[in-house]
Coordinates of C-alpha atoms in Angstrom, one line a residue:
M1 CA -23.5 24.4 -47.9
P2 CA -20.3 22.5 -48.2
D3 CA -20.0 19.1 -46.6
I4 CA -18.1 19.2 -43.5
I5 CA -17.5 15.1 -42.2
K6 CA -14.6 14.3 -43.7
L7 CA -12.0 11.5 -42.7
L8 CA -9.6 11.7 -40.7
P9 CA -5.7 11.7 -41.8
D10 CA -4.0 8.2 -40.7
S11 CA -1.6 9.8 -38.6
V12 CA -4.3 11.6 -36.6
A13 CA -6.8 8.8 -36.3
N14 CA -3.7 7.1 -34.9
Q15 CA -2.7 10.0 -32.0
I16 CA -6.5 9.4 -31.4
A17 CA -6.5 5.4 -30.9
A18 CA -2.6 6.4 -29.1
G19 CA -4.9 8.3 -26.6
E20 CA -6.6 5.4 -25.4
V21 CA -3.8 2.6 -25.3
I22 CA -1.0 4.9 -24.1
Q23 CA -1.5 6.7 -21.5
R24 CA 1.8 6.5 -20.0
P25 CA 5.4 4.9 -20.5
A26 CA 3.8 2.4 -18.5
S27 CA 1.4 1.6 -21.3
V28 CA 3.8 1.3 -23.4
V29 CA 6.2 -1.1 -21.1
K30 CA 3.1 -3.4 -21.3
E31 CA 1.9 -3.3 -24.8
L32 CA 5.7 -4.2 -25.8
M33 CA 6.6 -6.6 -23.1
E34 CA 3.0 -8.7 -23.9
N35 CA 4.0 -9.0 -27.3
A36 CA 7.8 -10.3 -26.6
I37 CA 5.2 -13.0 -23.9
D38 CA 3.9 -13.9 -27.3
A39 CA 6.2 -14.4 -28.9
H40 CA 7.5 -17.2 -26.4
A41 CA 10.3 -15.2 -25.5
E42 CA 12.2 -16.8 -22.8
N43 CA 14.9 -14.3 -22.3
I44 CA 12.8 -10.5 -22.0
K45 CA 15.0 -7.5 -20.9
L46 CA 13.7 -4.2 -20.1
I47 CA 15.9 -1.3 -20.3
I48 CA 14.5 2.6 -19.0
K49 CA 15.9 5.8 -19.4
D50 CA 14.6 8.7 -17.6
A51 CA 11.2 7.3 -16.6
G52 CA 10.7 6.4 -19.9
R53 CA 10.8 9.7 -21.4
T54 CA 14.4 9.0 -22.9
L55 CA 14.0 5.5 -24.0
I56 CA 12.0 2.1 -23.6
Q57 CA 13.5 -0.9 -24.8
V58 CA 12.3 -4.7 -24.6
I59 CA 14.6 -6.8 -26.3
D60 CA 13.5 -10.8 -26.3
N61 CA 14.8 -13.5 -28.0
G62 CA 11.1 -15.1 -29.2
D63 CA 10.0 -15.7 -32.3
G64 CA 11.1 -12.9 -34.3
M65 CA 9.5 -11.6 -37.8
S66 CA 9.7 -12.1 -41.3
E67 CA 10.8 -8.7 -43.2
T68 CA 6.9 -8.3 -44.4
D69 CA 5.3 -9.0 -40.9
A70 CA 8.1 -6.3 -39.4
R71 CA 6.7 -3.8 -41.5
L72 CA 2.6 -4.3 -41.1
S73 CA 3.4 -4.9 -37.5
F74 CA 3.1 -0.7 -37.3
E75 CA -0.4 -0.6 -38.9
R76 CA -2.9 -0.3 -36.9
H77 CA -5.5 -3.7 -36.8
A78 CA -2.7 -5.6 -37.9
T79 CA -2.3 -8.8 -35.9
S80 CA -1.1 -12.7 -36.0
K81 CA -4.0 -13.0 -33.1
I82 CA -7.3 -12.9 -34.5
K83 CA -9.2 -13.8 -37.9
Q84 CA -13.2 -13.4 -37.2
A85 CA -14.9 -11.9 -34.0
N86 CA -15.5 -15.3 -33.0
D87 CA -12.2 -15.4 -32.1
L88 CA -12.8 -12.3 -29.7
F89 CA -14.2 -15.0 -27.5
S90 CA -11.6 -17.5 -27.2
I91 CA -8.3 -15.1 -27.0
S92 CA -5.7 -16.9 -25.2
T93 CA -2.5 -14.4 -25.8
M94 CA -2.2 -11.3 -24.3
G95 CA -2.2 -8.7 -26.8
F96 CA -4.5 -9.1 -29.7
R97 CA -6.2 -5.7 -31.4
G98 CA -3.0 -5.1 -33.2
E99 CA -3.4 -1.3 -32.1
A100 CA -0.1 -1.6 -29.6
L101 CA 2.4 -0.4 -31.9
A102 CA 0.5 1.8 -34.3
S103 CA -0.2 3.6 -31.1
I104 CA 3.2 4.1 -29.9
C105 CA 4.5 5.1 -33.6
A106 CA 1.9 8.1 -33.2
I107 CA 3.3 10.0 -30.6
A108 CA 7.1 8.6 -31.0
R109 CA 10.5 7.4 -32.6
V110 CA 10.5 3.9 -33.0
E111 CA 13.7 1.9 -33.9
M112 CA 12.8 -2.5 -34.7
K113 CA 14.9 -5.1 -35.7
S114 CA 13.6 -8.2 -35.6
R115 CA 15.1 -11.7 -36.6
R116 CA 13.6 -15.7 -37.0
E117 CA 16.1 -18.0 -36.7
T118 CA 15.4 -19.9 -40.1
D119 CA 16.5 -16.6 -41.5
E120 CA 20.4 -14.9 -41.8
L121 CA 19.5 -11.4 -42.0
G122 CA 17.0 -9.7 -40.0
T123 CA 14.6 -6.5 -40.8
Y124 CA 15.6 -3.0 -38.8
I125 CA 13.2 -0.4 -39.1
I126 CA 12.9 2.9 -38.2
N127 CA 9.1 4.7 -37.9
E128 CA 8.2 8.2 -36.4
A129 CA 5.1 9.7 -35.9
S130 CA 3.3 7.2 -37.9
V131 CA 5.8 7.3 -41.2
V132 CA 8.4 5.1 -42.3
K133 CA 11.2 6.4 -42.5
S134 CA 13.5 3.8 -43.1
Q135 CA 13.5 -0.1 -43.3
E136 CA 16.4 -2.1 -44.1
A137 CA 18.2 -5.8 -43.7
C138 CA 20.8 -6.1 -40.6
S139 CA 22.7 -8.7 -38.5
C140 CA 20.7 -8.5 -34.8
D141 CA 20.3 -11.8 -32.9
K142 CA 17.3 -14.1 -33.0
G143 CA 14.5 -12.2 -31.5
T144 CA 13.0 -8.9 -31.3
S145 CA 14.6 -5.4 -29.9
I146 CA 12.2 -2.2 -30.1
A147 CA 13.6 1.3 -28.6
V148 CA 10.7 3.6 -28.1
K149 CA 12.5 6.8 -28.1
N150 CA 11.2 10.6 -27.0
L151 CA 7.4 9.2 -26.1
F152 CA 4.9 12.1 -26.2
F153 CA 7.6 14.3 -28.8
N154 CA 5.0 15.4 -30.6
V155 CA 2.1 16.0 -28.5
P156 CA 3.5 18.1 -25.7
A157 CA 0.4 18.2 -23.9
R158 CA 0.2 15.0 -22.9
R159 CA 4.5 15.3 -22.1
N160 CA 3.8 18.0 -20.0
F161 CA 0.9 15.7 -18.3
L162 CA 3.2 13.0 -16.8
K163 CA 3.8 13.2 -13.5
S164 CA 7.4 12.8 -11.7
D165 CA 10.2 10.1 -12.3
Q166 CA 8.7 8.3 -8.9
V167 CA 5.4 8.4 -9.6
E168 CA 5.8 7.2 -14.1
L169 CA 8.5 4.5 -12.0
K170 CA 6.2 3.7 -9.8
H171 CA 3.7 2.5 -12.7
I172 CA 6.8 0.6 -14.5
N173 CA 7.5 -0.9 -12.1
D174 CA 3.9 -2.3 -11.6
E175 CA 3.4 -3.2 -15.0
F176 CA 7.1 -5.8 -14.8
I177 CA 6.1 -7.1 -11.6
R178 CA 2.7 -8.1 -12.8
L179 CA 4.2 -10.0 -15.7
A180 CA 7.0 -11.3 -14.3
I181 CA 5.1 -12.8 -11.5
A182 CA 2.7 -13.8 -14.2
H183 CA 5.2 -15.7 -16.3
P184 CA 7.9 -17.5 -13.7
H185 CA 8.8 -19.8 -16.3
I186 CA 10.6 -16.6 -18.1
A187 CA 13.7 -15.0 -17.1
F188 CA 13.4 -11.0 -16.8
S189 CA 15.7 -8.3 -16.2
Y190 CA 15.0 -4.7 -15.6
Y191 CA 17.6 -1.6 -16.2
H192 CA 17.1 2.0 -15.4
N193 CA 19.6 4.7 -16.3
N194 CA 22.1 1.9 -16.4
S195 CA 21.3 0.7 -13.0
E196 CA 19.7 -2.6 -12.3
V197 CA 16.3 -3.1 -11.1
F198 CA 15.3 -6.7 -11.3
H199 CA 17.5 -9.9 -12.1
L200 CA 15.0 -12.8 -12.4
E201 CA 16.6 -16.1 -13.2
K202 CA 13.2 -18.8 -14.7
T203 CA 11.7 -20.6 -11.4
N204 CA 8.3 -21.4 -10.1
L205 CA 5.7 -19.2 -8.4
K206 CA 6.9 -18.7 -5.0
K207 CA 10.2 -18.1 -5.5
R208 CA 9.6 -15.5 -8.1
L209 CA 7.7 -13.9 -6.0
V210 CA 10.1 -13.9 -2.8
A211 CA 12.6 -12.5 -5.6
C212 CA 10.4 -9.5 -6.3
F213 CA 9.1 -8.9 -2.9
G214 CA 11.9 -9.8 -0.8
N215 CA 13.0 -12.5 1.1
A216 CA 10.8 -12.0 4.3
Y217 CA 7.8 -13.4 2.3
N218 CA 9.5 -16.7 2.0
E219 CA 7.6 -17.1 5.4
R220 CA 4.3 -15.3 4.9
L221 CA 2.9 -17.1 2.4
V222 CA 0.5 -20.1 2.4
A223 CA -0.6 -22.4 -0.9
L224 CA -4.2 -21.7 -1.9
E225 CA -5.6 -24.6 -4.9
H226 CA -8.9 -26.1 -6.4
T227 CA -9.8 -27.5 -9.3
S228 CA -13.5 -28.0 -10.7
E229 CA -14.6 -28.6 -14.1
L230 CA -16.0 -24.6 -13.8
V231 CA -13.1 -22.8 -12.7
S232 CA -9.4 -23.4 -10.9
F233 CA -7.7 -21.4 -8.6
R234 CA -4.1 -21.9 -7.5
G235 CA -1.2 -18.9 -5.7
F236 CA -0.8 -17.8 -2.7
I237 CA -2.8 -15.8 0.5
S238 CA -0.9 -13.9 3.0
K239 CA -0.8 -15.2 6.6
P240 CA -3.4 -13.1 9.1
E241 CA -0.3 -12.0 11.1
F242 CA 1.4 -10.4 8.1
A243 CA -1.9 -8.1 7.1
R244 CA -1.2 -4.6 6.6
K245 CA -2.9 -1.7 7.0
T246 CA -2.9 0.0 3.7
R247 CA -3.7 -2.0 0.4
G248 CA -0.5 -4.0 -0.3
E249 CA 0.9 -7.0 -2.9
Q250 CA -2.9 -8.2 -4.1
F251 CA -3.1 -9.8 -7.4
F252 CA -5.5 -11.8 -9.6
F253 CA -4.7 -13.2 -12.7
T254 CA -7.4 -14.4 -14.9
N255 CA -5.8 -17.0 -17.6
N256 CA -2.4 -15.4 -16.6
R257 CA -3.9 -12.1 -17.6
F258 CA -3.3 -9.6 -14.8
M259 CA -7.0 -8.4 -13.8
K260 CA -8.7 -6.1 -11.8
H261 CA -11.7 -7.1 -9.5
N262 CA -13.5 -5.8 -6.5
Y263 CA -16.4 -8.5 -6.9
L264 CA -13.7 -11.4 -6.0
N265 CA -11.6 -9.3 -4.2
H266 CA -14.3 -9.6 -1.8
A267 CA -14.8 -13.0 -1.6
V268 CA -10.9 -13.4 -0.1
V269 CA -11.5 -10.2 2.0
S270 CA -14.4 -11.9 3.3
A271 CA -12.6 -15.1 3.8
F272 CA -10.6 -13.4 6.2
A273 CA -13.2 -11.9 8.7
N274 CA -12.7 -12.0 12.4
L275 CA -8.5 -13.1 11.5
I276 CA -7.3 -10.0 10.8
K277 CA -8.4 -6.2 11.8
S278 CA -11.2 -4.2 10.0
D279 CA -8.8 -2.2 8.9
S280 CA -6.1 -4.7 7.6
F281 CA -5.6 -5.9 4.1
P282 CA -4.7 -9.4 3.0
S283 CA -1.9 -10.5 0.8
Y284 CA -2.9 -12.6 -2.5
F285 CA -1.4 -13.4 -5.3
I286 CA -4.5 -15.8 -7.2
F287 CA -4.1 -17.3 -10.6
I288 CA -8.0 -18.1 -11.8
E289 CA -8.5 -20.7 -14.5
I290 CA -11.4 -20.8 -16.7
A291 CA -12.5 -21.6 -19.6
P292 CA -11.7 -18.5 -22.3
E293 CA -15.4 -18.5 -23.8
Q294 CA -16.6 -17.8 -20.0
I295 CA -14.6 -14.5 -19.9
D296 CA -14.9 -11.3 -22.0
V297 CA -11.4 -9.1 -21.7
N298 CA -12.2 -6.9 -24.5
I299 CA -14.1 -4.4 -22.3
H300 CA -11.6 -2.1 -21.7
P301 CA -8.5 -0.6 -23.8
T302 CA -5.9 -1.7 -21.0
K303 CA -7.4 -5.0 -20.2
T304 CA -7.1 -5.1 -17.1
E305 CA -10.8 -5.5 -16.9
I306 CA -12.7 -9.0 -16.9
K307 CA -16.2 -10.0 -17.0
F308 CA -17.8 -13.2 -15.9
Q309 CA -20.7 -14.9 -17.5
D310 CA -21.3 -16.5 -13.4
E311 CA -19.6 -14.0 -11.9
R312 CA -21.4 -15.5 -8.6
I313 CA -20.4 -18.9 -8.5
V314 CA -16.9 -17.9 -9.1
Y315 CA -17.3 -15.9 -6.1
S316 CA -18.6 -18.1 -3.9
F317 CA -15.7 -21.0 -5.3
L318 CA -13.0 -18.6 -4.4
N319 CA -14.4 -17.6 -1.1
A320 CA -14.5 -21.4 -0.5
T321 CA -10.8 -22.0 -1.3
V322 CA -9.4 -20.3 0.7
K323 CA -11.1 -20.3 4.2
R324 CA -9.9 -24.3 3.2
A325 CA -6.4 -22.9 2.6
L326 CA -6.0 -21.0 6.0
G327 CA -7.9 -24.2 7.9
V328 CA -5.4 -26.5 6.2
H329 CA -2.6 -24.9 7.0
N330 CA -3.3 -24.7 10.5
I331 CA -3.4 -20.7 10.4
M332 CA -6.9 -20.5 12.6
P333 CA -6.6 -22.0 16.2
S334 CA -6.7 -25.5 16.9
I335 CA -6.4 -28.4 18.5
D336 CA -4.2 -31.4 18.1
F337 CA -6.4 -34.3 18.8
T338 CA -3.5 -36.7 17.6
K339 CA -1.6 -36.0 21.1
P340 CA -2.6 -38.3 24.0
E341 CA -5.1 -36.8 26.6
G342 CA -2.8 -35.4 29.2
I343 CA -0.4 -32.7 29.6
D344 CA 3.2 -32.9 28.5
V345 CA 5.9 -32.4 31.5
T346 CA 9.4 -33.0 31.5
P347 CA 9.8 -35.4 34.5
L348 CA 11.9 -33.3 37.7
P349 CA 15.5 -35.0 38.5
Q350 CA 15.1 -38.1 40.7
G351 CA 15.5 -37.0 44.3
T352 CA 13.8 -33.8 43.6
F353 CA 11.5 -32.8 46.6
V354 CA 8.6 -30.6 45.4
A355 CA 6.6 -29.1 48.5
P356 CA 2.7 -29.5 48.2
P357 CA 0.7 -26.4 47.4
V358 CA -1.2 -24.2 50.4
I359 CA -4.4 -22.8 50.4
K360 CA -4.8 -19.8 52.7
T361 CA -8.5 -18.8 53.7
N362 CA -9.9 -16.7 55.9
P363 CA -12.3 -18.8 58.0
N364 CA -13.9 -15.0 59.3
F365 CA -15.0 -13.7 55.6
N366 CA -18.6 -13.5 55.0
P367 CA -19.1 -12.9 50.5
F368 CA -22.5 -11.7 52.1
E369 CA -21.7 -8.8 54.6
R370 CA -21.8 -5.3 52.9
S371 CA -18.8 -3.0 54.3
A372 CA -19.8 0.1 55.2
S373 CA -16.8 1.5 52.9
S374 CA -17.0 -0.3 49.9
H375 CA -19.4 -2.6 47.3
P376 CA -17.9 -6.6 48.9
F377 CA -16.9 -7.5 45.2
E378 CA -15.3 -4.6 44.3
S379 CA -11.0 -4.9 44.4
P380 CA -8.6 -2.3 45.8
T381 CA -7.8 -1.0 42.2
E382 CA -11.6 -0.2 41.6
R383 CA -12.3 1.3 44.8
S384 CA -8.8 3.6 44.3
N385 CA -10.2 4.4 41.1
K386 CA -13.8 5.4 42.4
R387 CA -11.4 7.7 45.0
N388 CA -9.7 9.2 42.4
W389 CA -12.7 10.3 40.2
Q390 CA -14.4 11.8 43.4
K391 CA -11.4 14.1 43.9
L392 CA -11.7 15.0 40.6
Y393 CA -15.2 15.8 40.8
D394 CA -14.8 17.6 43.9
E395 CA -12.2 19.3 42.2
Y396 CA -14.9 20.4 39.4
L397 CA -17.3 21.7 41.4
N398 CA -15.2 23.7 44.0
K399 CA -13.4 25.4 41.0
N400 CA -14.8 28.9 41.4
A401 CA -14.1 29.1 44.9
L402 CA -10.3 29.1 43.9
S403 CA -8.5 32.3 43.7
G404 CA -6.6 32.9 40.3
N405 CA -3.5 32.7 41.9
E406 CA -4.3 28.9 42.7
K407 CA -5.2 28.0 38.8
T408 CA -3.0 26.8 36.6
E409 CA -2.7 28.8 33.9
R410 CA -2.0 28.0 30.0
S411 CA -0.6 29.9 27.2
E412 CA -3.0 30.9 24.8
K413 CA -3.6 30.1 21.2
M414 CA -5.7 30.8 18.4
F415 CA -6.6 27.2 17.0
S416 CA -9.5 28.6 14.4
E417 CA -9.3 31.2 12.1
N418 CA -13.2 31.1 12.8
I419 CA -13.5 31.5 16.2
E420 CA -12.6 34.6 17.8
D421 CA -11.8 34.2 21.2
K422 CA -9.2 32.7 22.8
F423 CA -9.2 30.7 25.2
S424 CA -7.1 28.4 27.6
V425 CA -6.3 24.8 28.6
L426 CA -7.4 24.5 32.4
D427 CA -6.1 22.6 35.5
T428 CA -5.0 19.2 33.7
L429 CA -7.3 17.3 36.0
K430 CA -10.1 18.5 33.7
M431 CA -8.9 16.5 30.9
I432 CA -10.8 13.5 30.2
Q433 CA -10.1 10.6 27.1
L434 CA -13.0 10.0 25.2
H435 CA -13.5 6.4 24.2
N436 CA -9.6 6.3 23.5
R437 CA -10.3 8.3 20.9
F438 CA -11.0 11.9 21.6
I439 CA -9.5 14.3 24.6
I440 CA -11.8 16.4 26.6
A441 CA -10.8 19.8 27.8
S442 CA -12.6 22.6 29.3
V443 CA -11.7 26.2 28.2
K444 CA -13.0 29.3 28.7
S445 CA -16.2 29.1 25.9
G446 CA -17.1 25.4 26.4
I447 CA -15.3 22.4 25.8
M448 CA -12.5 21.7 23.4
L449 CA -12.4 17.9 21.7
I450 CA -9.1 17.0 20.1
D451 CA -8.7 13.9 17.8
Q452 CA -5.6 12.0 19.4
Q453 CA -4.7 10.4 16.0
A454 CA -4.5 13.9 14.1
A455 CA -3.4 15.7 16.6
H456 CA -0.3 13.6 16.7
E457 CA 0.0 13.2 13.3
R458 CA 0.4 17.2 12.8
I459 CA 3.0 17.8 15.7
L460 CA 5.2 14.7 14.2
F461 CA 4.8 15.8 10.6
E462 CA 5.7 19.2 11.4
K463 CA 8.2 17.8 13.9
Y464 CA 10.1 15.8 11.2
L465 CA 9.8 18.2 8.5
H466 CA 11.5 20.8 10.6
C467 CA 14.3 17.9 10.4
L468 CA 14.9 17.7 6.4
E469 CA 14.2 20.8 6.1
N470 CA 17.0 22.0 8.7
N471 CA 19.1 18.3 8.2
K472 CA 19.2 19.1 12.7
P473 CA 18.5 15.3 13.6
A474 CA 18.1 14.2 17.1
S475 CA 19.4 10.8 16.9
Q476 CA 19.8 7.4 19.2
Q477 CA 22.4 4.9 19.2
L478 CA 21.0 1.3 19.0
L479 CA 22.9 -1.0 20.7
F480 CA 21.8 -4.0 18.7
P481 CA 21.5 -2.7 15.0
Q482 CA 19.1 -4.8 12.9
T483 CA 18.5 -5.9 9.4
I484 CA 15.8 -5.0 7.2
T485 CA 15.5 -6.4 4.0
F486 CA 13.1 -4.6 0.7
S487 CA 11.7 -5.9 -2.9
N488 CA 13.8 -4.2 -5.5
A489 CA 11.6 -1.5 -6.0
D490 CA 10.8 -0.5 -2.6
A491 CA 14.8 -0.7 -2.3
E492 CA 15.4 1.5 -4.9
I493 CA 13.4 4.1 -2.6
V494 CA 15.2 3.2 0.2
S495 CA 18.2 4.3 -1.7
D496 CA 16.8 7.4 -2.9
L497 CA 15.4 8.3 0.1
H498 CA 18.7 7.9 2.2
V499 CA 20.0 11.4 3.2
C500 CA 16.3 12.0 3.8
F501 CA 16.6 9.3 6.9
I502 CA 19.5 10.2 7.8
A503 CA 18.1 13.9 8.2
L504 CA 15.4 12.2 10.0
G505 CA 17.5 10.9 12.6
F506 CA 17.7 7.3 10.9
G507 CA 21.5 5.9 10.6
I508 CA 21.2 3.3 7.6
V509 CA 24.1 1.4 6.2
A510 CA 23.3 -0.4 3.2
Y511 CA 24.8 -4.1 2.9
D512 CA 23.6 -5.1 -0.7
K513 CA 21.3 -4.0 -2.9
N514 CA 17.9 -5.2 -1.1
T515 CA 19.3 -4.9 2.9
F516 CA 20.2 -2.7 4.8
E517 CA 21.2 -2.6 8.8
I518 CA 20.0 0.3 10.7
N519 CA 22.4 1.3 13.8
A520 CA 20.3 4.2 14.6
T521 CA 17.3 6.1 15.1
P522 CA 15.0 8.9 15.8
A523 CA 14.9 10.1 19.4
D524 CA 11.7 9.3 20.4
L525 CA 11.2 6.2 18.4
T526 CA 9.7 3.8 21.1
E527 CA 9.2 1.1 18.5
V528 CA 11.8 -2.0 18.0
N529 CA 10.4 -3.9 14.9
L530 CA 12.3 -1.3 12.5
Q531 CA 11.2 -3.7 9.3
D532 CA 7.5 -3.3 10.3
I533 CA 7.6 0.2 10.4
F534 CA 10.0 1.2 7.5
E535 CA 7.6 -0.8 5.3
K536 CA 4.3 0.9 6.3
M537 CA 6.0 4.3 5.9
L538 CA 7.0 3.2 2.4
E539 CA 3.1 1.8 1.6
S540 CA 2.1 5.7 2.8
Y541 CA 4.8 7.5 1.0
K542 CA 3.8 5.4 -2.1
S543 CA 0.3 6.2 -1.7
S544 CA 1.3 10.2 -1.6
M545 CA 3.7 10.1 -4.5
M546 CA 0.8 10.9 -6.6
Q547 CA -0.2 13.7 -4.9
V548 CA 1.5 17.0 -6.9
S549 CA 1.1 19.7 -4.5
L550 CA 3.6 17.9 -2.0
N551 CA 7.3 18.3 -2.0
K552 CA 9.5 15.5 -1.1
N553 CA 9.9 16.5 2.2
E554 CA 6.5 16.8 2.9
K555 CA 5.8 13.2 2.0
I556 CA 8.3 11.7 3.8
A557 CA 7.2 13.7 6.4
T558 CA 3.7 12.9 6.3
A559 CA 4.2 9.0 5.9
L560 CA 6.3 8.5 9.2
A561 CA 3.8 10.7 11.3
K562 CA 0.9 8.5 9.9
N563 CA 3.0 5.5 10.9
L564 CA 4.2 6.4 14.6
A565 CA 1.6 8.6 15.7
V566 CA -0.5 6.9 18.7
K567 CA -4.0 5.6 17.2
Q568 CA -7.4 5.5 17.9
G569 CA -7.6 2.8 21.1
K570 CA -4.5 4.0 22.3
P571 CA -5.5 4.6 26.5
L572 CA -3.7 8.1 27.2
Q573 CA -2.8 8.9 30.4
N574 CA -2.6 12.6 31.9
E575 CA 0.4 13.6 31.1
E576 CA 0.7 12.3 27.5
M577 CA -2.7 14.1 26.6
N578 CA -1.5 17.3 28.5
D579 CA 1.5 16.8 26.2
I580 CA -0.1 16.4 23.7
I581 CA -2.6 19.7 23.6
E582 CA 0.8 21.7 24.4
K583 CA 3.0 20.4 21.5
L584 CA -0.4 20.3 19.2
F585 CA -1.1 24.7 19.4
A586 CA 2.8 24.9 19.6
C587 CA 2.1 24.2 15.6
A588 CA 2.3 25.9 12.9
N589 CA -1.0 24.9 11.9
P590 CA -2.7 23.1 14.6
N591 CA -6.0 22.9 12.8
Y592 CA -5.5 20.0 10.7
S593 CA -3.6 16.8 10.2
P594 CA -1.4 16.5 7.4
T595 CA -3.4 14.9 5.7
G596 CA -6.0 17.5 6.5
K597 CA -8.2 16.0 8.4
P598 CA -9.3 18.2 11.3
T599 CA -7.7 17.6 14.6
V600 CA -10.1 20.5 17.0
A601 CA -14.2 20.4 17.5
L602 CA -15.6 23.1 19.6
I603 CA -18.7 23.2 21.6
N604 CA -19.7 26.6 22.8
L605 CA -21.2 27.4 25.9
Q606 CA -25.0 28.5 24.2
E607 CA -25.1 25.2 22.3
L608 CA -24.4 22.9 25.2
E609 CA -27.0 25.3 26.7
A610 CA -29.3 24.2 23.6
A611 CA -28.8 20.9 24.9
F612 CA -30.5 21.3 27.6
Y613 CA -32.6 24.1 27.5
K614 CA -35.6 24.7 25.4
K615 CA -36.0 27.8 24.0
N616 CA -39.9 29.1 24.0

């Protein structure tokens, strides 16, 4: 019987390794930029075409490579970072495995130019599918330029699994920003399809954050710092009032390496307890400095997960550091004990006469005397509400005595394929809001419960989707236009969605690359903080970008509907509840919100009776 175990060819082994390291264009960006940082570059340029499918190029002015080093850099496990196994436990560089270039070359065409400062000529190498096609001397600048072309050209199945350009660009932006934040002493530039996305000069951390996320962050950030023998922290957290409804900018860096860590995230979030709502999230940019031997960065191919020797101690220190930062910067309400006692009142002009206050009393009032018509401690509003509820109750008891002509009939609509009987909503006085969350209405077969937020999201979604598909917006001009500013990445999304915003009824004009003027809004938009609306809408839109089942119009309609719908906890008047019910059942799909959450539940009479009468 012949042997069945064989050694894989290098080309196949490299493709397998590439599957672990290179998952998408952003993976190439990360590996190449980290190599440039390790080469002590002071200026790094990233050039992208077609979201990385056609070209990913990183140009740096770092140390460069000799002819021999340039050739060896394409081999697997070729690295200058480690020489023995123990070196894995004291790593201070970004890359160290020596797999990046070999993995990239296995699934793309790679062109490299590199020169050291002491060399007159550099080296030019072309590698395609792990095969060196050519190597020759060339004239080039000091440093290294690596161009990765036609990613996954020889692995069509992997190429077909790439997402849309917007999704892939989001991942590239994320990798670029992580590295740019971690290294503010390096100048970075980033171009996509010949358009500049970022141009970041050498600066300090706070200015780098403002350059990446917009000028608004200049007022949102609070510095934190702690130094001890075991671990040190530095960076910034957001003020509680700027907490967001979605997980926005949350960054951990350990020894300048970006990482994800749910346990330490909890340490930060718990420090904000009672300062932000339970469904909100703070932003943070926290750098952790710890001895390399105290951590393990070699537990995941992408090196975004790090294991600490003693996570509990790091957790405690971090939680205390965030709390201290919130307190030191007077985020929590406090009393200023440095001022003298008394109230600081501006004196009135000389000669001003102020009449002394007069207290009016009723000498006949007896608080222990009970009125026949009301409780002695009831306010007029409470007595009025009682009469209204009594009226509602009386009308409910007498509803069967009303003639058919006296009843207000509503149009009957099917609200579920699984419910055969049609219903009609009765008099609007029979609608009740439960816990400022659900609308309860009487129907022929029982009672109907409507989730007010999910229902309103469905209403707005179909309305905005109609505007986007038919380009018939209902718009209102603003008396005072508002100016809004975005980060470079968000500004690019706004520019890409400009036509969609116009179709929705927004009047939006670009001032410059990051600043826009809003001079009109959709007719029913009552919110005045457009900066907040757009930021939340963009967060929702970016979260939905991974949903390939939705097109662009559906994603933007969903994002806007989620952020403008009435929320749980909002009290509604009868007219508002009636309006939601009528519009919901005029929708094409009234059963579910745009994110798939049920909007309506029906409890029939049999179920209600079963709750009170036990069958023998």
